[in-house]
PDB file of C-alpha atoms in Angstrom:
ATOM      1  CA  MET A   1     -96.001 -56.975 -41.207  1.00 84.00           C
ATOM      2  CA  VAL A   2     -95.709 -53.197 -41.172  1.00 92.00           C
ATOM      3  CA  TYR A   3     -93.799 -51.623 -38.282  1.00 95.00           C
ATOM      4  CA  ASP A   4     -94.732 -48.433 -36.498  1.00 93.00           C
ATOM      5  CA  ASP A   5     -92.267 -45.529 -36.504  1.00 91.00           C
ATOM      6  CA  ASN A   6     -91.645 -46.151 -32.790  1.00 91.00           C
ATOM      7  CA  ASP A   7     -90.517 -49.727 -33.512  1.00 94.00           C
ATOM      8  CA  LEU A   8     -87.836 -48.916 -36.097  1.00 97.00           C
ATOM      9  CA  ILE A   9     -84.282 -49.971 -35.251  1.00 97.00           C
ATOM     10  CA  PRO A  10     -81.142 -48.168 -36.476  1.00 97.00           C
ATOM     11  CA  ILE A  11     -79.427 -49.653 -39.511  1.00 98.00           C
ATOM     12  CA  SER A  12     -76.013 -48.984 -37.935  1.00 95.00           C
ATOM     13  CA  ALA A  13     -76.884 -51.417 -35.113  1.00 97.00           C
ATOM     14  CA  LEU A  14     -76.719 -54.289 -37.603  1.00 98.00           C
ATOM     15  CA  GLN A  15     -73.001 -53.731 -38.108  1.00 96.00           C
ATOM     16  CA  HIS A  16     -72.515 -53.665 -34.345  1.00 95.00           C
ATOM     17  CA  TYR A  17     -74.500 -56.893 -33.934  1.00 97.00           C
ATOM     18  CA  VAL A  18     -72.570 -58.869 -36.568  1.00 97.00           C
ATOM     19  CA  PHE A  19     -69.256 -57.605 -35.207  1.00 94.00           C
ATOM     20  CA  CYS A  20     -70.214 -58.446 -31.606  1.00 95.00           C
ATOM     21  CA  PRO A  21     -73.716 -58.911 -30.131  1.00 95.00           C
ATOM     22  CA  ARG A  22     -72.465 -57.842 -26.704  1.00 95.00           C
ATOM     23  CA  GLN A  23     -70.982 -54.613 -28.074  1.00 94.00           C
ATOM     24  CA  CYS A  24     -74.294 -53.970 -29.814  1.00 95.00           C
ATOM     25  CA  ALA A  25     -76.239 -54.491 -26.578  1.00 95.00           C
ATOM     26  CA  LEU A  26     -73.910 -52.246 -24.587  1.00 95.00           C
ATOM     27  CA  ILE A  27     -74.491 -49.453 -27.109  1.00 94.00           C
ATOM     28  CA  HIS A  28     -78.168 -49.870 -27.941  1.00 94.00           C
ATOM     29  CA  ILE A  29     -79.587 -51.327 -24.697  1.00 95.00           C
ATOM     30  CA  GLU A  30     -77.309 -50.022 -21.966  1.00 94.00           C
ATOM     31  CA  GLN A  31     -76.526 -46.748 -23.808  1.00 91.00           C
ATOM     32  CA  GLN A  32     -72.786 -47.137 -23.270  1.00 90.00           C
ATOM     33  CA  TRP A  33     -70.345 -45.389 -25.582  1.00 79.00           C
ATOM     34  CA  VAL A  34     -66.658 -44.523 -25.295  1.00 75.00           C
ATOM     35  CA  GLU A  35     -64.974 -42.365 -27.917  1.00 64.00           C
ATOM     36  CA  SER A  36     -61.552 -43.536 -29.071  1.00 58.00           C
ATOM     37  CA  VAL A  37     -59.125 -42.419 -31.744  1.00 52.00           C
ATOM     38  CA  LEU A  38     -60.569 -45.036 -34.100  1.00 56.00           C
ATOM     39  CA  THR A  39     -64.224 -44.106 -33.502  1.00 61.00           C
ATOM     40  CA  ALA A  40     -63.380 -40.391 -33.778  1.00 58.00           C
ATOM     41  CA  GLU A  41     -61.683 -40.985 -37.131  1.00 59.00           C
ATOM     42  CA  GLY A  42     -64.716 -42.942 -38.323  1.00 55.00           C
ATOM     43  CA  ARG A  43     -67.115 -40.224 -37.179  1.00 62.00           C
ATOM     44  CA  LEU A  44     -65.150 -37.510 -38.987  1.00 64.00           C
ATOM     45  CA  LEU A  45     -65.076 -39.633 -42.147  1.00 64.00           C
ATOM     46  CA  HIS A  46     -68.881 -39.954 -42.022  1.00 57.00           C
ATOM     47  CA  GLU A  47     -69.286 -36.212 -41.442  1.00 65.00           C
ATOM     48  CA  ARG A  48     -67.112 -35.387 -44.453  1.00 65.00           C
ATOM     49  CA  ALA A  49     -69.065 -37.890 -46.575  1.00 63.00           C
ATOM     50  CA  HIS A  50     -72.313 -36.064 -45.749  1.00 64.00           C
ATOM     51  CA  GLU A  51     -71.006 -32.642 -46.771  1.00 67.00           C
ATOM     52  CA  GLY A  52     -72.034 -31.103 -50.051  1.00 62.00           C
ATOM     53  CA  GLY A  53     -75.640 -32.227 -50.467  1.00 74.00           C
ATOM     54  CA  GLN A  54     -76.276 -33.232 -54.077  1.00 83.00           C
ATOM     55  CA  GLU A  55     -74.290 -32.899 -57.266  1.00 89.00           C
ATOM     56  CA  ARG A  56     -74.353 -34.217 -60.802  1.00 89.00           C
ATOM     57  CA  ARG A  57     -71.346 -35.044 -62.932  1.00 89.00           C
ATOM     58  CA  GLY A  58     -72.067 -36.495 -66.328  1.00 89.00           C
ATOM     59  CA  ASP A  59     -74.360 -39.501 -65.957  1.00 92.00           C
ATOM     60  CA  ILE A  60     -73.976 -39.765 -62.164  1.00 94.00           C
ATOM     61  CA  ARG A  61     -76.078 -37.890 -59.599  1.00 95.00           C
ATOM     62  CA  THR A  62     -74.643 -38.077 -56.082  1.00 95.00           C
ATOM     63  CA  VAL A  63     -76.832 -37.608 -52.999  1.00 95.00           C
ATOM     64  CA  ARG A  64     -75.172 -37.367 -49.571  1.00 94.00           C
ATOM     65  CA  GLY A  65     -76.709 -38.021 -46.169  1.00 93.00           C
ATOM     66  CA  LEU A  66     -79.920 -39.530 -47.575  1.00 95.00           C
ATOM     67  CA  ARG A  67     -82.414 -40.555 -44.887  1.00 95.00           C
ATOM     68  CA  LEU A  68     -83.581 -44.170 -45.142  1.00 97.00           C
ATOM     69  CA  ARG A  69     -86.543 -46.096 -43.781  1.00 97.00           C
ATOM     70  CA  SER A  70     -88.221 -49.471 -44.262  1.00 98.00           C
ATOM     71  CA  LEU A  71     -91.551 -50.097 -42.570  1.00 97.00           C
ATOM     72  CA  THR A  72     -91.645 -53.738 -43.698  1.00 97.00           C
ATOM     73  CA  LEU A  73     -88.233 -54.520 -42.146  1.00 98.00           C
ATOM     74  CA  GLY A  74     -88.533 -51.998 -39.324  1.00 98.00           C
ATOM     75  CA  LEU A  75     -85.365 -50.049 -40.104  1.00 98.00           C
ATOM     76  CA  ILE A  76     -84.308 -46.409 -40.031  1.00 98.00           C
ATOM     77  CA  GLY A  77     -80.992 -44.770 -40.804  1.00 96.00           C
ATOM     78  CA  GLN A  78     -78.941 -42.696 -43.172  1.00 95.00           C
ATOM     79  CA  ALA A  79     -76.830 -43.484 -46.212  1.00 95.00           C
ATOM     80  CA  ASP A  80     -73.471 -41.739 -46.434  1.00 95.00           C
ATOM     81  CA  VAL A  81     -73.708 -41.530 -50.230  1.00 96.00           C
ATOM     82  CA  VAL A  82     -76.123 -42.828 -52.852  1.00 97.00           C
ATOM     83  CA  GLU A  83     -75.133 -42.656 -56.506  1.00 97.00           C
ATOM     84  CA  PHE A  84     -77.818 -42.630 -59.202  1.00 96.00           C
ATOM     85  CA  ARG A  85     -76.047 -43.816 -62.335  1.00 93.00           C
ATOM     86  CA  TYR A  86     -77.873 -43.230 -65.603  1.00 89.00           C
ATOM     87  CA  ASP A  87     -77.018 -45.786 -68.286  1.00 80.00           C
ATOM     88  CA  SER A  88     -78.968 -45.344 -71.539  1.00 77.00           C
ATOM     89  CA  ASP A  89     -82.606 -45.792 -70.494  1.00 78.00           C
ATOM     90  CA  SER A  90     -81.870 -47.533 -67.191  1.00 87.00           C
ATOM     91  CA  LEU A  91     -81.109 -46.171 -63.734  1.00 91.00           C
ATOM     92  CA  VAL A  92     -78.678 -47.957 -61.428  1.00 95.00           C
ATOM     93  CA  VAL A  93     -78.838 -47.060 -57.715  1.00 97.00           C
ATOM     94  CA  VAL A  94     -75.660 -47.705 -55.683  1.00 98.00           C
ATOM     95  CA  PRO A  95     -75.431 -47.092 -51.904  1.00 98.00           C
ATOM     96  CA  ILE A  96     -71.915 -46.240 -50.719  1.00 97.00           C
ATOM     97  CA  GLU A  97     -70.858 -46.410 -47.058  1.00 96.00           C
ATOM     98  CA  TYR A  98     -67.708 -44.783 -45.673  1.00 94.00           C
ATOM     99  CA  LYS A  99     -65.585 -46.717 -43.154  1.00 92.00           C
ATOM    100  CA  ARG A 100     -62.206 -45.869 -41.693  1.00 87.00           C
ATOM    101  CA  GLY A 101     -60.564 -49.326 -41.670  1.00 87.00           C
ATOM    102  CA  THR A 102     -60.362 -52.181 -44.155  1.00 90.00           C
ATOM    103  CA  VAL A 103     -62.594 -55.023 -45.362  1.00 91.00           C
ATOM    104  CA  LYS A 104     -63.799 -57.169 -42.445  1.00 89.00           C
ATOM    105  CA  PRO A 105     -63.951 -60.975 -42.680  1.00 89.00           C
ATOM    106  CA  ASP A 106     -67.271 -61.110 -40.806  1.00 92.00           C
ATOM    107  CA  ARG A 107     -69.039 -59.064 -43.527  1.00 95.00           C
ATOM    108  CA  SER A 108     -70.552 -56.809 -40.860  1.00 95.00           C
ATOM    109  CA  ASP A 109     -70.066 -53.731 -43.036  1.00 96.00           C
ATOM    110  CA  GLU A 110     -71.674 -55.448 -46.030  1.00 98.00           C
ATOM    111  CA  VAL A 111     -74.710 -56.405 -43.932  1.00 98.00           C
ATOM    112  CA  GLN A 112     -75.138 -52.759 -42.932  1.00 98.00           C
ATOM    113  CA  VAL A 113     -74.967 -51.559 -46.545  1.00 98.00           C
ATOM    114  CA  CYS A 114     -77.227 -54.382 -47.730  1.00 98.00           C
ATOM    115  CA  ALA A 115     -79.824 -53.119 -45.231  1.00 98.00           C
ATOM    116  CA  GLN A 116     -79.464 -49.670 -46.785  1.00 98.00           C
ATOM    117  CA  ALA A 117     -80.053 -51.243 -50.211  1.00 98.00           C
ATOM    118  CA  LEU A 118     -83.202 -52.982 -48.936  1.00 98.00           C
ATOM    119  CA  CYS A 119     -84.519 -49.661 -47.634  1.00 98.00           C
ATOM    120  CA  LEU A 120     -83.779 -47.948 -50.946  1.00 98.00           C
ATOM    121  CA  GLU A 121     -85.547 -50.719 -52.837  1.00 98.00           C
ATOM    122  CA  GLU A 122     -88.663 -50.196 -50.748  1.00 98.00           C
ATOM    123  CA  MET A 123     -88.484 -46.398 -50.959  1.00 97.00           C
ATOM    124  CA  LEU A 124     -87.762 -46.165 -54.687  1.00 97.00           C
ATOM    125  CA  GLY A 125     -89.487 -49.270 -56.018  1.00 96.00           C
ATOM    126  CA  THR A 126     -86.279 -50.476 -57.603  1.00 96.00           C
ATOM    127  CA  THR A 127     -83.859 -53.400 -57.377  1.00 96.00           C
ATOM    128  CA  ILE A 128     -80.271 -52.921 -56.204  1.00 98.00           C
ATOM    129  CA  SER A 129     -77.714 -55.516 -57.213  1.00 97.00           C
ATOM    130  CA  PHE A 130     -74.448 -53.765 -56.320  1.00 97.00           C
ATOM    131  CA  ALA A 131     -73.092 -51.619 -53.486  1.00 98.00           C
ATOM    132  CA  GLU A 132     -69.771 -50.161 -52.380  1.00 98.00           C
ATOM    133  CA  ILE A 133     -67.837 -49.341 -49.215  1.00 97.00           C
ATOM    134  CA  PHE A 134     -65.102 -46.711 -49.210  1.00 95.00           C
ATOM    135  CA  TYR A 135     -62.365 -47.667 -46.739  1.00 94.00           C
ATOM    136  CA  GLY A 136     -60.360 -44.703 -45.481  1.00 88.00           C
ATOM    137  CA  LYS A 137     -57.314 -46.695 -44.443  1.00 86.00           C
ATOM    138  CA  VAL A 138     -56.630 -47.934 -47.976  1.00 90.00           C
ATOM    139  CA  ARG A 139     -58.359 -45.003 -49.721  1.00 89.00           C
ATOM    140  CA  ARG A 140     -60.380 -47.066 -52.174  1.00 92.00           C
ATOM    141  CA  ARG A 141     -63.806 -48.534 -52.727  1.00 94.00           C
ATOM    142  CA  HIS A 142     -64.737 -52.140 -52.092  1.00 96.00           C
ATOM    143  CA  GLY A 143     -67.559 -53.176 -54.403  1.00 97.00           C
ATOM    144  CA  PHE A 144     -69.741 -56.218 -53.756  1.00 98.00           C
ATOM    145  CA  ALA A 145     -72.875 -57.848 -55.125  1.00 98.00           C
ATOM    146  CA  VAL A 146     -76.114 -57.657 -53.146  1.00 98.00           C
ATOM    147  CA  THR A 147     -76.707 -61.400 -53.474  1.00 98.00           C
ATOM    148  CA  ALA A 148     -79.517 -63.602 -52.223  1.00 98.00           C
ATOM    149  CA  ASP A 149     -77.184 -65.021 -49.552  1.00 98.00           C
ATOM    150  CA  LEU A 150     -76.256 -61.543 -48.316  1.00 98.00           C
ATOM    151  CA  ARG A 151     -79.905 -60.510 -48.261  1.00 98.00           C
ATOM    152  CA  LYS A 152     -80.748 -63.636 -46.237  1.00 98.00           C
ATOM    153  CA  LYS A 153     -77.931 -62.938 -43.758  1.00 98.00           C
ATOM    154  CA  THR A 154     -79.099 -59.344 -43.425  1.00 98.00           C
ATOM    155  CA  VAL A 155     -82.735 -60.264 -42.763  1.00 98.00           C
ATOM    156  CA  GLU A 156     -81.661 -62.905 -40.215  1.00 98.00           C
ATOM    157  CA  THR A 157     -79.478 -60.303 -38.494  1.00 98.00           C
ATOM    158  CA  ILE A 158     -82.396 -57.867 -38.350  1.00 98.00           C
ATOM    159  CA  GLN A 159     -84.569 -60.536 -36.731  1.00 97.00           C
ATOM    160  CA  ALA A 160     -81.897 -61.553 -34.206  1.00 97.00           C
ATOM    161  CA  LEU A 161     -81.162 -57.931 -33.309  1.00 97.00           C
ATOM    162  CA  ARG A 162     -84.856 -57.187 -32.830  1.00 97.00           C
ATOM    163  CA  ARG A 163     -85.228 -60.193 -30.496  1.00 97.00           C
ATOM    164  CA  MET A 164     -82.274 -59.024 -28.413  1.00 97.00           C
ATOM    165  CA  LEU A 165     -83.640 -55.479 -28.172  1.00 96.00           C
ATOM    166  CA  GLU A 166     -87.111 -56.709 -27.233  1.00 96.00           C
ATOM    167  CA  LEU A 167     -85.693 -58.939 -24.502  1.00 96.00           C
ATOM    168  CA  GLN A 168     -83.384 -56.131 -23.308  1.00 95.00           C
ATOM    169  CA  ALA A 169     -80.772 -58.823 -22.673  1.00 92.00           C
ATOM    170  CA  THR A 170     -77.051 -58.143 -22.929  1.00 94.00           C
ATOM    171  CA  PRO A 171     -75.164 -61.298 -24.019  1.00 93.00           C
ATOM    172  CA  ARG A 172     -72.244 -62.660 -22.017  1.00 92.00           C
ATOM    173  CA  ALA A 173     -68.818 -61.626 -23.281  1.00 92.00           C
ATOM    174  CA  VAL A 174     -66.818 -63.885 -25.576  1.00 90.00           C
ATOM    175  CA  ARG A 175     -63.110 -63.067 -25.416  1.00 92.00           C
ATOM    176  CA  GLU A 176     -61.600 -62.688 -28.886  1.00 91.00           C
ATOM    177  CA  PRO A 177     -58.509 -60.942 -30.319  1.00 91.00           C
ATOM    178  CA  LYS A 178     -60.704 -58.160 -31.726  1.00 90.00           C
ATOM    179  CA  CYS A 179     -61.687 -57.210 -28.154  1.00 91.00           C
ATOM    180  CA  ASP A 180     -58.320 -55.488 -27.689  1.00 89.00           C
ATOM    181  CA  SER A 181     -59.141 -52.762 -30.231  1.00 85.00           C
ATOM    182  CA  CYS A 182     -62.766 -52.274 -29.152  1.00 88.00           C
ATOM    183  CA  SER A 183     -63.505 -48.831 -27.709  1.00 87.00           C
ATOM    184  CA  LEU A 184     -65.823 -50.465 -25.136  1.00 91.00           C
ATOM    185  CA  PHE A 185     -63.172 -52.852 -23.806  1.00 89.00           C
ATOM    186  CA  ARG A 186     -63.102 -51.222 -20.332  1.00 88.00           C
ATOM    187  CA  VAL A 187     -66.897 -51.223 -20.186  1.00 90.00           C
ATOM    188  CA  CYS A 188     -67.325 -54.774 -21.444  1.00 91.00           C
ATOM    189  CA  LEU A 189     -64.424 -56.305 -19.442  1.00 90.00           C
ATOM    190  CA  PRO A 190     -64.404 -59.539 -21.492  1.00 90.00           C
ATOM    191  CA  ASP A 191     -61.774 -61.159 -19.249  1.00 87.00           C
ATOM    192  CA  VAL A 192     -64.127 -60.779 -16.277  1.00 82.00           C
ATOM    193  CA  THR A 193     -67.621 -61.002 -17.757  1.00 72.00           C
ATOM    194  CA  GLY A 194     -67.107 -64.035 -20.003  1.00 68.00           C
ATOM    195  CA  SER A 195     -68.115 -67.609 -19.252  1.00 56.00           C
ATOM    196  CA  PRO A 196     -67.795 -68.870 -15.646  1.00 50.00           C
ATOM    197  CA  SER A 197     -64.697 -70.870 -16.589  1.00 47.00           C
ATOM    198  CA  ASP A 198     -63.118 -67.728 -18.072  1.00 48.00           C
ATOM    199  CA  VAL A 199     -63.824 -65.832 -14.869  1.00 44.00           C
ATOM    200  CA  THR A 200     -62.293 -68.622 -12.742  1.00 48.00           C
ATOM    201  CA  GLU A 201     -59.173 -68.676 -14.899  1.00 49.00           C
ATOM    202  CA  TYR A 202     -58.913 -64.889 -14.742  1.00 42.00           C
ATOM    203  CA  LEU A 203     -59.225 -64.798 -10.920  1.00 43.00           C
ATOM    204  CA  THR A 204     -56.683 -67.622 -10.574  1.00 51.00           C
ATOM    205  CA  SER A 205     -54.129 -65.816 -12.717  1.00 50.00           C
ATOM    206  CA  TRP A 206     -54.836 -62.535 -10.871  1.00 42.00           C
ATOM    207  CA  ARG A 207     -54.212 -64.155  -7.431  1.00 49.00           C
ATOM    208  CA  LYS A 208     -50.927 -65.596  -8.655  1.00 53.00           C
ATOM    209  CA  SER A 209     -49.792 -62.162  -9.789  1.00 49.00           C
ATOM    210  CA  VAL A 210     -50.376 -60.412  -6.432  1.00 44.00           C
TER     211      VAL A 210
END
């Protein structure tokens, strides 16, 4: 299947979906966004990563802010940095994403960068086996293989995200520890909008406190 330009979904939404489908829906369906210190730091890190255009040092050509698109997967977005590493007669293409925090256990960042790799493969007619994420909090790169399992997870995430966007359905909240640091906490209200049992427990505790 080949998607029309009007049906392309943003690559960044994949990271949101893996992290929390409800957060993703609030942003991409309900158009809700709240800037916080953490999101502002992340935005500034991305902006700095895009500065400078292209440069070449030795056997590495660095391209910043490269626009990406895949009509077969229905994706559109932008890579923070793509390095073209020339090794003898071969060319190795490495997408590099900039994030403010640290490595996440849910692999949401890796899914986002894997999607970038899939776009680059389609655009350049190449195969990408390795990618990197620069984490601002620890000031170093996290490298990872673009494996078959990661590709499968990424394609499944694309399909699930597309279904959610087509249905225009915002999932019910699931209260987790990570909710406390989410910039959309006061929009999502996970203690109130969770499962019916969660709501009952919340109202019971609230009545006892007043």
